[in-house]
Amino acid sequence: MKRPMIVGITGGIGSGKSYVCQLLKAQGIPVYSCDTEAKRLMVDNADIVAQLRELLGEEAYVGDGTLSLNKPLIANYLFASPDHAARINAIVHPHVRHDMEAWAARQQCDIVLVESAILVEAGLLDAVDFVIMVDAPQELRLERVMQRDAAHSNQVLARMRRQMQAGELRQYADFVILNDGEADLQAQIADCRAAIQKKKESINQYPSSLC
Ligand code: ADP
């Protein structure tokens, strides 16, 4: 069965990935948020639950009937060593990928969007057919996230430092959208859709129904 063309959308925190996704969603393109779905799978997926309990102990989850993640415990574990994030990612990411691919196959559309800040690190590059990077100057990203999350600049800067830097991320992008509050976003989105369409036609294996 033909599956839709899968377009990954990535970029550093505060670049405006979710903002751009909302604009594309308003044009009828289905969006899968890896971050949101990973959080869901971390409580819903029996294999993830079992593996996280094995790694972190029974106290990885709280609650009897409805499980919830023990967020402080996970946060402490993550901050203790960079290697810890890799261990959790190795448990969660394969399931996110599998869930995303199953979701994509269910969409009645020729193109779908997959949003992930860590598209490259999560090993999703080879699961997508086209990569959009959303970029913005670091100062503006910092300002946006401080406002969005009511966070202190040091917290945001620390999160930024843990992510792949924009220069490195750009080399994986088929199209870069500059979301600096000045460049015309709708015009760039139109150009980006044209580039996606061109690639789609060059591959010629996706359904033809338009969203
Ligand atoms: P990301 O998903 O990359 O972390 P968001 O899309 O959440 O970033 O954007 C960060 C904040 O900046 C959000 O509150 C969003 O609404 C705002 N924002 C991003 N781009 C724009 C824009 N072009 N115009 C107005 N607000 C924006």
XYZ file of C-alpha atoms and ligand atoms in Angstrom:
238
model
C 0.000 0.000 0.000
C 1.241 3.475 -0.830
C 2.107 5.598 2.171
C 2.228 9.392 2.258
C 5.457 11.285 1.751
C 6.807 11.940 5.253
C 8.217 15.415 5.819
C 10.296 15.922 8.968
C 10.337 19.348 10.570
C 13.086 20.182 13.018
C 14.987 23.093 14.528
C 16.329 24.228 17.863
C 14.119 25.141 20.781
C 12.285 28.423 20.170
C 12.955 28.418 16.430
C 9.192 28.184 15.894
C 8.768 24.555 14.772
C 5.376 24.212 16.422
C 4.319 27.610 15.124
C 5.185 26.629 11.534
C 3.492 23.229 12.029
C 0.288 25.007 13.044
C 0.421 27.046 9.831
C 0.915 23.903 7.738
C -1.807 22.070 9.672
C -4.163 24.937 8.854
C -3.419 24.144 5.195
C -4.691 20.608 5.780
C -1.450 18.700 6.371
C -1.641 16.169 9.252
C 1.052 16.696 11.915
C 2.646 14.115 14.243
C 4.482 15.620 17.218
C 7.209 13.222 18.345
C 7.518 14.986 21.677
C 3.798 14.739 22.508
C 3.507 11.157 21.276
C 6.690 10.064 23.099
C 5.149 11.344 26.342
C 1.974 9.373 25.608
C 3.885 6.201 24.722
C 5.967 6.444 27.895
C 2.804 5.661 29.879
C 0.741 3.708 27.315
C 3.272 1.365 25.759
C 3.754 -1.776 27.865
C 7.243 -2.467 26.520
C 8.474 1.054 27.325
C 6.901 0.883 30.783
C 8.606 -2.463 31.477
C 11.998 -1.264 30.222
C 11.875 2.016 32.149
C 10.940 0.118 35.306
C 13.879 -2.189 34.734
C 16.227 0.766 34.228
C 14.926 3.072 36.973
C 13.053 0.804 39.355
C 9.323 0.411 40.101
C 9.251 4.040 41.276
C 9.689 5.194 37.637
C 5.879 5.350 37.651
C 3.364 6.563 40.185
C -0.339 5.803 40.559
C -2.211 2.507 40.616
C -5.034 2.571 38.100
C -3.730 5.205 35.713
C 0.025 5.315 35.516
C 1.939 8.547 35.373
C 5.623 9.077 34.947
C 7.600 9.977 38.031
C 8.887 13.163 36.392
C 11.220 14.344 39.198
C 12.886 10.914 39.288
C 13.352 10.898 35.501
C 14.635 14.499 35.528
C 17.213 13.629 38.207
C 18.325 10.596 36.244
C 18.637 12.617 33.018
C 20.688 15.380 34.639
C 23.058 12.955 36.344
C 24.866 11.986 33.120
C 24.633 12.651 29.369
C 24.762 8.913 28.883
C 21.438 8.584 30.721
C 19.512 10.474 28.041
C 20.929 8.068 25.467
C 19.665 5.089 27.497
C 16.140 6.464 27.786
C 16.161 7.464 24.131
C 17.213 3.965 23.105
C 14.108 2.633 24.866
C 11.629 5.255 23.653
C 12.723 6.260 20.123
C 12.219 2.930 18.309
C 8.614 2.884 19.562
C 8.036 6.501 18.528
C 9.311 5.697 15.065
C 7.100 2.637 14.786
C 4.066 4.560 16.071
C 4.783 7.455 13.678
C 5.042 5.129 10.680
C 1.789 3.390 11.592
C 0.118 6.801 12.041
C 1.463 8.005 8.653
C 0.115 4.919 6.914
C -3.376 5.692 8.289
C -3.487 9.264 6.941
C -5.634 9.904 3.872
C -3.171 12.399 2.507
C -0.213 12.515 0.141
C 2.029 14.433 2.568
C 2.328 14.295 6.367
C 4.496 16.293 8.770
C 6.573 14.868 11.606
C 7.782 17.397 14.161
C 10.845 16.619 16.248
C 13.499 18.861 17.823
C 15.783 15.823 17.746
C 14.985 14.340 14.349
C 18.667 13.562 13.701
C 19.561 12.378 17.215
C 16.442 10.179 17.401
C 17.509 8.335 14.255
C 14.482 9.528 12.288
C 16.402 10.875 9.286
C 15.998 7.682 7.338
C 12.292 7.533 8.220
C 11.543 10.841 6.498
C 11.635 11.781 2.812
C 12.280 15.495 3.189
C 13.650 17.643 6.026
C 12.515 21.163 6.871
C 14.608 23.113 9.341
C 13.078 26.121 11.074
C 15.718 28.621 12.144
C 15.839 31.932 13.978
C 18.567 34.017 15.616
C 19.589 32.672 19.019
C 18.629 35.875 20.863
C 15.093 35.709 19.501
C 14.800 31.984 20.284
C 15.891 32.696 23.846
C 13.363 35.502 24.223
C 10.522 33.360 22.809
C 11.186 30.385 25.072
C 11.628 32.529 28.191
C 8.220 34.004 27.467
C 6.518 30.753 26.380
C 7.784 28.659 29.314
C 8.188 31.459 31.900
C 11.772 30.220 32.141
C 15.010 31.879 33.216
C 17.610 32.592 30.522
C 20.145 30.222 32.112
C 17.674 27.327 31.976
C 16.914 27.985 28.315
C 20.585 28.428 27.390
C 21.396 25.116 29.076
C 18.683 23.400 27.007
C 20.033 25.040 23.857
C 23.555 23.836 24.591
C 22.342 20.243 24.844
C 20.810 20.411 21.356
C 22.557 20.097 18.014
C 23.698 23.552 16.903
C 21.960 25.277 13.990
C 25.041 25.174 11.739
C 25.271 21.405 12.070
C 21.531 20.858 11.726
C 21.412 22.861 8.484
C 23.447 20.247 6.663
C 20.584 17.759 7.004
C 17.927 20.179 5.763
C 16.325 20.090 2.320
C 14.694 23.441 3.051
C 15.385 26.088 5.719
C 12.573 28.376 6.881
C 13.862 31.530 8.517
C 11.372 32.452 11.234
C 13.005 35.661 12.423
C 9.831 37.739 12.588
C 10.900 39.672 9.484
C 11.239 37.287 6.539
C 7.824 36.520 4.996
C 6.784 33.222 6.591
C 3.820 32.466 4.313
C 5.951 33.037 1.202
C 8.632 30.683 2.538
C 5.989 28.077 3.357
C 4.667 28.317 -0.203
C 8.224 27.882 -1.585
C 8.780 24.986 0.790
C 5.581 23.244 -0.341
C 6.710 23.675 -3.947
C 10.087 22.073 -3.095
C 8.304 19.176 -1.342
C 6.036 18.709 -4.354
C 9.043 18.654 -6.695
C 10.781 16.010 -4.609
C 7.540 14.035 -4.363
C 7.180 13.998 -8.138
C 10.830 12.990 -8.576
C 10.293 9.975 -6.314
C 6.869 9.211 -7.765
C 5.764 6.519 -5.356
C 3.308 8.358 -3.128
C -0.474 8.600 -3.389
C -1.648 11.407 -5.613
C -4.545 12.673 -3.477
C -3.832 16.180 -2.272
C -4.484 17.372 1.282
P 9.644 25.458 19.070
O 8.507 24.499 18.803
O 10.647 25.484 17.960
O 10.326 25.287 20.412
P 7.503 27.391 19.159
O 6.842 27.148 17.858
O 6.828 26.895 20.387
O 9.033 26.930 19.115
O 7.724 28.978 19.272
C 8.194 29.569 20.492
C 7.256 30.705 20.877
O 7.386 31.757 19.919
C 5.786 30.300 20.872
O 5.130 30.958 21.923
C 5.293 30.791 19.500
O 3.917 31.088 19.528
C 6.152 32.035 19.293
N 6.427 32.265 17.853
C 7.215 31.512 17.066
N 7.268 32.013 15.819
C 6.486 33.108 15.817
C 6.127 34.064 14.823
N 6.585 33.990 13.561
N 5.281 35.053 15.168
C 4.798 35.137 16.432
N 5.123 34.279 17.431
C 5.952 33.263 17.130
